[in-house]
Coordinates of C-alpha atoms and ligand atoms in Angstrom, one line a residue:
M5 CA 0.1 -0.1 -0.1
I6 CA 1.0 3.7 -0.6
R7 CA 2.1 5.5 2.6
T8 CA 3.5 9.0 2.5
K9 CA 4.4 11.8 4.9
L10 CA 0.8 13.2 4.6
C11 CA -0.4 10.0 6.2
D12 CA 1.8 10.6 9.4
L13 CA 1.1 14.2 9.4
L14 CA -2.7 13.7 9.6
G15 CA -2.8 10.3 11.3
I16 CA -4.6 8.6 8.3
E17 CA -4.1 5.3 6.5
Y18 CA -4.2 6.4 2.9
P19 CA -3.1 9.7 1.5
V20 CA -6.6 10.7 0.3
L21 CA -8.7 13.7 1.1
Q22 CA -12.3 14.1 0.2
G23 CA -12.8 17.6 -0.9
G24 CA -15.0 19.7 1.2
M25 CA -18.1 20.5 -0.6
A26 CA -20.8 22.8 0.4
W27 CA -24.4 21.3 0.6
V28 CA -22.8 18.0 -0.3
S29 CA -20.0 16.8 2.0
D30 CA -21.8 16.7 5.4
A31 CA -21.0 14.7 8.6
R32 CA -22.3 11.5 7.0
L33 CA -19.9 11.5 3.9
A34 CA -17.1 12.9 5.8
S35 CA -17.0 10.2 8.6
A36 CA -17.4 7.5 6.1
V37 CA -14.4 8.5 4.2
S38 CA -12.5 9.0 7.5
E39 CA -13.6 5.5 8.6
A40 CA -12.4 4.0 5.5
G41 CA -8.8 5.5 6.1
G42 CA -8.9 8.7 4.2
L43 CA -9.6 12.1 5.5
G44 CA -13.3 13.0 5.3
I45 CA -14.0 16.8 5.2
I46 CA -17.2 18.7 5.9
G47 CA -17.9 21.4 3.5
T48 CA -19.4 24.7 4.9
G49 CA -19.7 27.2 2.0
H50 CA -21.9 29.9 3.4
A51 CA -23.4 27.9 6.1
P52 CA -24.1 29.7 9.4
P53 CA -22.1 28.9 12.5
D54 CA -24.8 26.6 14.3
F55 CA -25.0 24.3 11.3
V56 CA -21.1 24.0 11.4
R57 CA -21.2 23.0 15.0
D58 CA -24.0 20.7 14.5
Q59 CA -22.0 18.8 11.7
I60 CA -18.9 18.5 13.6
R61 CA -20.6 17.1 16.6
K62 CA -22.4 14.5 14.3
A63 CA -19.0 13.6 12.7
K64 CA -17.6 13.0 16.1
E65 CA -20.5 10.7 16.9
Y66 CA -20.0 8.7 13.6
T67 CA -16.2 8.4 13.7
D68 CA -13.4 8.5 16.2
K69 CA -10.8 9.0 13.3
P70 CA -9.6 12.4 12.3
F71 CA -11.7 14.5 10.1
G72 CA -11.6 18.1 8.5
V73 CA -13.7 21.2 8.0
N74 CA -13.5 23.2 4.9
V75 CA -14.0 27.1 5.3
M76 CA -14.8 28.9 2.4
L77 CA -13.2 32.2 2.9
L78 CA -15.6 34.2 0.9
S79 CA -18.4 33.2 3.4
P80 CA -20.1 36.0 5.3
F81 CA -19.8 33.9 8.4
V82 CA -16.1 33.0 8.2
E83 CA -15.2 34.6 11.5
E84 CA -18.1 32.9 13.4
V85 CA -17.3 29.6 11.8
M86 CA -13.6 29.9 12.7
K87 CA -14.8 30.6 16.3
V88 CA -17.0 27.4 16.2
I89 CA -14.0 25.4 14.9
L90 CA -11.8 26.7 17.7
E91 CA -14.4 25.8 20.4
E92 CA -15.2 22.3 19.1
G93 CA -11.8 21.3 18.1
V94 CA -11.1 19.6 14.8
A95 CA -8.1 17.6 13.4
V96 CA -7.7 19.7 10.2
V97 CA -9.0 22.8 8.4
T98 CA -8.9 23.1 4.8
T99 CA -9.7 26.6 3.2
G100 CA -10.7 27.8 -0.2
A101 CA -11.2 30.9 -2.1
G102 CA -8.8 33.1 -0.2
N103 CA -5.7 33.6 2.1
P104 CA -6.2 31.9 5.6
G105 CA -3.0 33.3 7.0
K106 CA -4.4 35.3 9.7
Y107 CA -6.3 32.3 11.2
V108 CA -3.1 29.9 11.2
P109 CA -1.7 30.7 14.7
A110 CA -5.0 30.3 16.7
L111 CA -6.1 27.1 14.7
Q112 CA -2.5 25.5 15.3
A113 CA -2.5 26.5 19.0
R114 CA -5.8 24.5 19.4
G115 CA -4.0 21.5 17.8
T116 CA -5.7 21.9 14.3
K117 CA -3.7 21.3 11.1
V118 CA -4.3 24.1 8.6
I119 CA -4.3 23.0 4.8
P120 CA -5.2 25.9 2.4
V121 CA -6.2 25.4 -1.2
V122 CA -3.6 27.3 -3.4
P123 CA -4.2 28.1 -7.2
S124 CA -0.6 29.6 -7.7
V125 CA 2.9 29.1 -6.6
A126 CA 3.0 32.7 -5.2
L127 CA 0.2 32.0 -2.7
A128 CA 1.8 28.6 -1.8
K129 CA 5.0 30.4 -1.0
R130 CA 3.2 33.1 1.0
L131 CA 1.2 30.6 3.1
E132 CA 4.4 28.5 3.8
R133 CA 5.8 31.5 5.3
A134 CA 2.6 31.8 7.4
K135 CA 3.5 28.3 8.7
V136 CA 0.7 26.3 7.1
D137 CA 1.1 22.4 7.6
A138 CA 0.5 21.5 3.9
V139 CA -1.0 23.0 0.8
I140 CA -3.5 21.6 -1.7
A141 CA -2.5 22.5 -5.1
E142 CA -5.8 22.5 -7.0
G143 CA -6.1 22.6 -10.8
M144 CA -8.9 24.1 -12.9
E145 CA -10.1 20.8 -13.7
S146 CA -12.1 20.8 -10.4
G147 CA -15.6 21.6 -9.9
G148 CA -16.8 24.8 -8.2
H149 CA -14.7 27.7 -7.5
I150 CA -11.3 27.4 -9.4
G151 CA -8.1 28.9 -10.3
E152 CA -6.6 29.3 -13.8
L153 CA -3.9 26.6 -14.0
T154 CA -4.3 22.8 -14.6
T155 CA -3.3 20.2 -12.2
M156 CA -0.5 19.0 -14.4
V157 CA 1.0 22.5 -14.5
L158 CA 0.3 23.6 -11.1
V159 CA 1.4 20.6 -8.9
P160 CA 5.1 20.2 -9.9
Q161 CA 5.7 24.0 -9.6
V162 CA 4.1 24.1 -6.2
V163 CA 6.3 21.0 -5.2
D164 CA 9.4 22.8 -6.4
A165 CA 8.6 26.0 -4.6
V166 CA 7.7 24.7 -1.0
K167 CA 9.0 22.2 1.6
V168 CA 5.5 21.3 3.0
P169 CA 3.6 18.4 1.8
V170 CA 1.6 19.1 -1.4
I171 CA -1.8 17.6 -2.0
A172 CA -2.8 17.4 -5.7
A173 CA -6.6 18.2 -6.6
G174 CA -8.3 18.6 -9.7
G175 CA -9.2 15.9 -12.3
I176 CA -8.4 12.9 -10.1
G177 CA -10.9 10.2 -10.2
D178 CA -9.1 6.8 -10.1
G179 CA -5.7 5.1 -9.4
R180 CA -4.1 6.5 -12.5
G181 CA -4.9 10.0 -11.3
V182 CA -3.3 9.1 -7.9
A183 CA -0.1 7.6 -9.5
A184 CA 0.2 10.6 -11.8
A185 CA -0.1 13.0 -8.8
L186 CA 2.6 11.0 -7.0
A187 CA 4.7 11.3 -10.1
L188 CA 4.4 15.0 -10.1
G189 CA 5.9 15.1 -6.6
A190 CA 2.5 15.2 -4.6
S191 CA 2.3 13.6 -1.1
G192 CA -1.4 12.9 -1.6
I193 CA -4.5 13.8 -3.4
Q194 CA -7.9 15.3 -3.0
M195 CA -10.8 14.1 -4.7
G196 CA -14.3 15.7 -4.6
T197 CA -16.6 14.7 -7.8
R198 CA -15.9 11.0 -7.2
F199 CA -17.0 11.2 -3.8
V200 CA -20.3 13.0 -4.7
C201 CA -21.2 9.5 -6.0
A202 CA -20.3 7.7 -2.8
E203 CA -23.2 5.7 -1.5
E204 CA -23.0 7.8 1.8
C205 CA -23.2 11.0 0.1
T206 CA -26.5 12.7 1.1
V207 CA -26.7 15.0 -2.0
H208 CA -29.9 14.8 -4.2
A209 CA -30.0 11.6 -6.3
R210 CA -30.5 13.7 -9.5
V211 CA -27.0 15.2 -8.9
K212 CA -25.5 11.9 -8.7
E213 CA -27.3 10.9 -11.9
A214 CA -26.0 14.1 -13.7
I215 CA -22.5 13.1 -12.8
L216 CA -22.8 9.5 -13.9
K217 CA -24.4 10.8 -17.1
A218 CA -21.7 13.5 -17.8
K219 CA -19.2 13.0 -20.5
D220 CA -15.7 14.5 -20.8
R221 CA -17.0 18.0 -22.4
D222 CA -20.1 18.3 -20.1
T223 CA -18.8 20.8 -17.7
V224 CA -18.2 24.6 -18.3
V225 CA -16.8 27.5 -16.6
T226 CA -19.0 30.5 -15.9
G227 CA -18.5 33.7 -14.1
R228 CA -15.0 34.7 -15.1
P229 CA -16.1 38.4 -15.4
T230 CA -17.0 38.5 -11.7
G231 CA -13.4 37.2 -10.6
H232 CA -15.0 34.1 -9.2
P233 CA -15.1 31.5 -12.1
V234 CA -17.2 28.3 -11.1
R235 CA -17.1 24.9 -13.0
C236 CA -20.5 23.2 -13.2
I237 CA -22.1 20.5 -15.3
K238 CA -23.8 22.3 -18.3
N239 CA -27.5 23.1 -18.0
K240 CA -30.2 25.9 -18.6
L241 CA -28.4 27.9 -15.8
T242 CA -25.0 27.8 -17.2
R243 CA -26.6 28.9 -20.5
Q244 CA -28.0 32.0 -18.9
F245 CA -24.7 32.8 -17.3
E246 CA -23.0 32.5 -20.8
E247 CA -25.6 34.9 -22.2
L248 CA -24.9 37.4 -19.4
E249 CA -21.2 37.1 -20.3
A250 CA -21.9 37.5 -24.0
R251 CA -24.0 40.7 -23.4
C252 CA -21.2 42.1 -21.0
R253 CA -23.7 42.4 -18.3
P254 CA -22.5 43.9 -14.8
V255 CA -21.5 41.8 -11.9
E256 CA -24.6 42.3 -10.0
E257 CA -26.7 40.5 -12.5
F258 CA -24.3 37.3 -12.2
E259 CA -24.7 37.6 -8.5
K260 CA -28.5 37.9 -8.7
L261 CA -28.7 34.8 -10.9
G262 CA -26.5 32.8 -8.7
I263 CA -28.4 33.4 -5.4
G264 CA -29.4 29.9 -3.8
R265 CA -28.6 28.0 -7.1
L266 CA -26.1 25.5 -5.4
R267 CA -28.7 24.7 -2.6
A268 CA -31.3 24.2 -5.4
A269 CA -29.2 21.7 -7.1
M270 CA -27.7 19.8 -4.4
V271 CA -30.6 19.7 -1.9
E272 CA -33.6 20.1 -4.0
G273 CA -32.3 18.3 -7.1
D274 CA -32.9 21.1 -9.6
T275 CA -30.4 20.0 -12.2
E276 CA -31.7 22.2 -14.8
Y277 CA -31.6 25.7 -13.1
G278 CA -29.4 24.8 -10.1
S279 CA -25.4 25.0 -10.0
V280 CA -24.4 21.3 -10.4
M281 CA -20.7 22.0 -9.4
A282 CA -18.5 19.1 -10.7
G283 CA -15.1 18.5 -12.1
Q284 CA -14.1 17.6 -15.6
I285 CA -13.4 14.1 -14.4
A286 CA -17.2 13.6 -13.9
G287 CA -16.9 11.8 -17.3
L288 CA -14.9 9.0 -15.7
V289 CA -17.3 8.4 -12.8
S290 CA -19.8 5.6 -13.6
E291 CA -20.9 3.9 -10.5
I292 CA -22.3 4.7 -7.0
K293 CA -20.3 2.7 -4.5
P294 CA -19.5 2.8 -0.8
A295 CA -16.6 5.4 0.2
K296 CA -14.7 2.4 1.4
L297 CA -14.7 0.8 -2.0
I298 CA -13.9 3.9 -3.7
I299 CA -10.9 4.4 -1.6
E300 CA -9.8 0.7 -1.9
E301 CA -10.1 0.7 -5.6
L302 CA -8.4 4.0 -5.8
M303 CA -5.3 2.8 -4.0
A304 CA -5.1 -0.7 -5.7
G305 CA -5.3 1.0 -9.0
A306 CA -2.5 3.4 -8.1
V307 CA -0.3 0.5 -6.9
E308 CA -1.0 -1.5 -10.2
V309 CA 0.0 1.6 -12.3
M310 CA 3.1 2.1 -10.3
R311 CA 4.0 -1.4 -10.6
R312 CA 3.7 -1.5 -14.4
L313 CA 5.6 1.7 -14.7
G314 CA 8.4 0.4 -12.6
G315 CA 8.5 -2.6 -15.0
M316 CA 8.7 -0.4 -17.9
A317 CA 11.6 1.5 -16.5
G318 CA 13.3 -1.9 -15.8
E319 CA 13.0 -2.9 -19.3
G320 CA 14.7 0.4 -20.3
R321 CA 11.7 1.7 -22.4
Ligands
TUI15 O1 -13.2 26.9 -2.8 C1 -13.1 26.1 -3.7 N1 -14.0 25.6 -4.4 C2 -15.4 25.9 -4.1 S1 -15.9 26.9 -2.9 C3 -17.6 26.8 -3.6 S2 -18.8 27.7 -2.6 C4 -19.1 29.0 -3.8 N2 -20.3 29.4 -3.8 C5 -20.7 30.3 -4.5 C6 -19.7 31.0 -5.3 C7 -18.5 30.6 -5.3 C8 -18.2 29.5 -4.5 C9 -17.5 25.9 -4.5 N3 -16.4 25.6 -4.8 N4 -11.8 25.4 -4.2 C10 -10.7 25.9 -3.6 C11 -10.1 27.1 -4.3 N5 -9.6 28.0 -3.7 N6 -10.1 27.2 -5.7 C12 -9.6 28.4 -5.9 C13 -9.2 29.0 -4.8 C14 -8.4 30.1 -4.5 C15 -8.6 31.3 -5.2 C16 -7.7 32.4 -4.8 C17 -7.6 30.1 -3.2 C18 -7.0 31.4 -2.9 C19 -7.1 32.3 -3.6 O2 -6.3 33.5 -3.3 C20 -6.5 34.7 -3.6 C21 -5.9 35.5 -2.7 O3 -6.4 36.1 -1.8 O4 -4.7 35.6 -3.0

């Protein structure tokens, strides 16, 4: 099996993080992933502090293993959510959509590891100076809010730029992706879209169906003019966003169109007019399975690829 320094840092069996996904990765999915030997992560998005506290307490009921909470730094509740996390105490905090530098000392004093998502080498270096425990280098293949660089390009450059462990994310859905990430120098991987189709994921069934049905070119990035580009499965809503872009409409119109759309998709199952955030790897996801099986197949697949590649090197090809 594959163990890396990330396993020791986080006290997990496999170097696999389940991406924190708002309205999708609740205590149920996160605890299932942690029970299976990865690191499950509760997604908080714009959720209010009481919801976050409730989810942390539930996850602690469901598992004794370490789990994480993802904090979306654009949330209006960031300060209150951080306060809840400090009160409750969690093993790991991952962050998205910003620079979490100012929260690092308090979280670490409480024993929490801090692992931000970085879309660039510059932010990775800045956050290493702020003493973060590791970084997640997330490529634009990912679902949801994304940066500009691909995983293939971003990961090796971040690996060369920092000494802390680097976790590769974006476009990883099976053992081949894990082996590729390790080849790029990553110490582990984070996967979101594949875990949406875990049996334990409580997202609306129509979202799982949309991912299972998706082909390679079925996602699209909208919202670039707002400064917050988002990748979703193509539907009537993404076409409306594209129309706003074509007509160069002001940012406020994008914001208005986006209100409540993530919840509409993930909770109510509105896959036509909701934001069905998913990564480009959706085209590779073809089955609903328990989280444990997803992780076991992922790791077995990676070992198999690495064995085959080792053999090729031995044959001098
Ligand atoms: O955060 C994500 N993905 C997300 S968050 C989300 S919830 C949402 N809801 C409505 C609108 C937008 C989002 C859905 N998906 N991934 C991590 C991520 N972080 N991707 C890119 C970044 C990022 C971008 C800029 C991280 C840091 C950053 O820094 C800018 C700075 O302050 O230097």
